[in-house]
Short mmCIF file of C-alpha atoms in Angstrom, two decimals:
data_model
loop_
_atom_site.label_atom_id
_atom_site.label_comp_id
_atom_site.label_asym_id
_atom_site.label_seq_id
_atom_site.Cartn_x
_atom_site.Cartn_y
_atom_site.Cartn_z
CA MET A 136 300.20 9.85 198.24
CA PHE A 137 300.88 6.09 198.19
CA ASN A 138 301.94 5.90 194.53
CA GLY A 139 304.51 3.12 194.16
CA CYS A 140 304.35 2.05 197.81
CA THR A 141 305.47 -1.56 197.36
CA ASN A 142 305.03 -2.62 201.01
CA LEU A 143 301.41 -1.50 201.52
CA GLU A 144 299.28 -4.66 201.80
CA ASN A 145 295.87 -3.54 203.06
CA LEU A 146 294.19 -0.30 203.97
CA GLN A 147 290.96 0.70 205.63
CA MET A 148 290.38 4.40 205.20
CA PRO A 149 288.81 6.40 208.03
CA ILE A 150 285.04 6.77 207.94
CA GLY A 151 283.72 10.16 206.88
CA GLY A 152 285.44 13.23 205.59
CA LEU A 153 287.26 11.74 202.59
CA LYS A 154 285.58 12.98 199.42
CA SER A 155 287.88 11.77 196.67
CA ILE A 156 290.70 9.37 195.84
CA GLY A 157 293.35 11.41 194.07
CA ILE A 158 294.95 10.88 190.69
CA SER A 159 297.38 7.93 190.85
CA MET A 160 296.96 7.83 194.65
CA PHE A 161 297.59 4.06 194.89
CA ARG A 162 299.14 3.46 191.47
CA ASN A 163 301.68 0.63 191.37
CA CYS A 164 301.03 -0.50 194.96
CA SER A 165 301.94 -4.02 193.92
CA LYS A 166 301.38 -5.73 197.30
CA LEU A 167 298.06 -4.05 198.09
CA THR A 168 295.53 -6.90 198.36
CA THR A 169 292.58 -5.36 200.22
CA ILE A 170 291.12 -1.88 200.48
CA THR A 171 288.02 -0.47 202.12
CA ILE A 172 286.94 3.01 201.11
CA PRO A 173 284.37 5.04 203.06
CA ASP A 174 280.91 5.90 201.80
CA SER A 175 281.83 9.61 201.86
CA VAL A 176 283.88 9.17 198.65
CA THR A 177 282.19 10.80 195.65
CA ALA A 178 285.09 10.64 193.16
CA ILE A 179 287.82 8.17 192.24
CA ASN A 180 290.20 9.99 189.95
CA GLY A 181 292.23 8.77 187.00
CA SER A 182 294.71 5.92 187.54
CA ALA A 183 293.90 5.90 191.29
CA PHE A 184 294.32 2.10 191.51
CA ARG A 185 296.15 1.54 188.23
CA ASP A 186 298.52 -1.43 188.18
CA CYS A 187 297.52 -2.64 191.65
CA SER A 188 297.91 -6.15 190.34
CA SER A 189 297.41 -7.86 193.73
CA LEU A 190 294.34 -5.84 194.73
CA SER A 191 291.73 -8.60 194.79
CA THR A 192 289.35 -7.41 197.52
CA PHE A 193 287.75 -4.01 196.98
CA ASN A 194 285.25 -2.96 199.67
CA PHE A 195 283.00 0.09 199.73
CA ALA A 196 281.41 1.04 203.05
CA GLY A 197 278.22 2.20 201.37
CA THR A 198 275.37 0.94 199.23
CA LYS A 199 275.33 -0.03 195.57
CA GLU A 200 273.34 3.14 194.85
CA GLN A 201 276.07 5.26 196.49
CA TRP A 202 278.76 3.38 194.54
CA ASN A 203 276.94 4.01 191.27
CA SER A 204 276.85 7.75 191.98
CA ILE A 205 280.66 8.00 192.27
CA SER A 206 282.47 9.87 189.50
CA PHE A 207 285.30 7.79 188.00
CA GLY A 208 288.37 9.10 186.19
CA ASP A 209 290.02 7.45 183.20
CA ASN A 210 291.79 4.15 183.81
CA TRP A 211 291.04 4.34 187.54
CA ASN A 212 291.27 0.53 187.83
CA LEU A 213 293.43 -0.46 184.83
CA GLY A 214 295.61 -3.42 185.79
CA MET A 215 293.78 -3.99 189.08
CA SER A 216 292.96 -7.63 189.77
CA ALA A 217 289.64 -7.00 191.59
CA THR A 218 286.62 -7.33 189.32
CA ILE A 219 283.94 -6.88 192.01
CA VAL A 220 283.31 -4.17 194.58
CA HIS A 221 281.67 -5.37 197.79
CA CYS A 222 279.02 -2.92 199.01
CA LEU A 223 276.89 -3.15 202.16
CA ASP A 224 273.88 -4.36 200.16
CA GLY A 225 275.59 -6.57 197.59
CA ASP A 226 278.31 -6.78 194.97
CA ILE A 227 278.86 -4.85 191.74
CA SER A 228 281.04 -5.84 188.79
CA ILE A 229 283.78 -3.32 188.02
CA GLU A 230 285.30 -4.93 184.94
#
């Protein structure tokens, strides 16, 4: 959907309804610095945020328990600069 979108800088996805982040959905979005994904997400597919080298702030609008129940595809965050996801009840390392 946004694969290779070089002008996208930040994105807050709508609350509710979104169940998964598709394969390579944000891959190579080189200017993306901040994203907030809703707590309805249950899957982040392969290479979804791959090579988002400027993505330093990764927010999840749910709890750490909800984050830990998400299914992650291969290399979903390879080349992403963020190493922490900010949840409502604290932070989790995603290295």
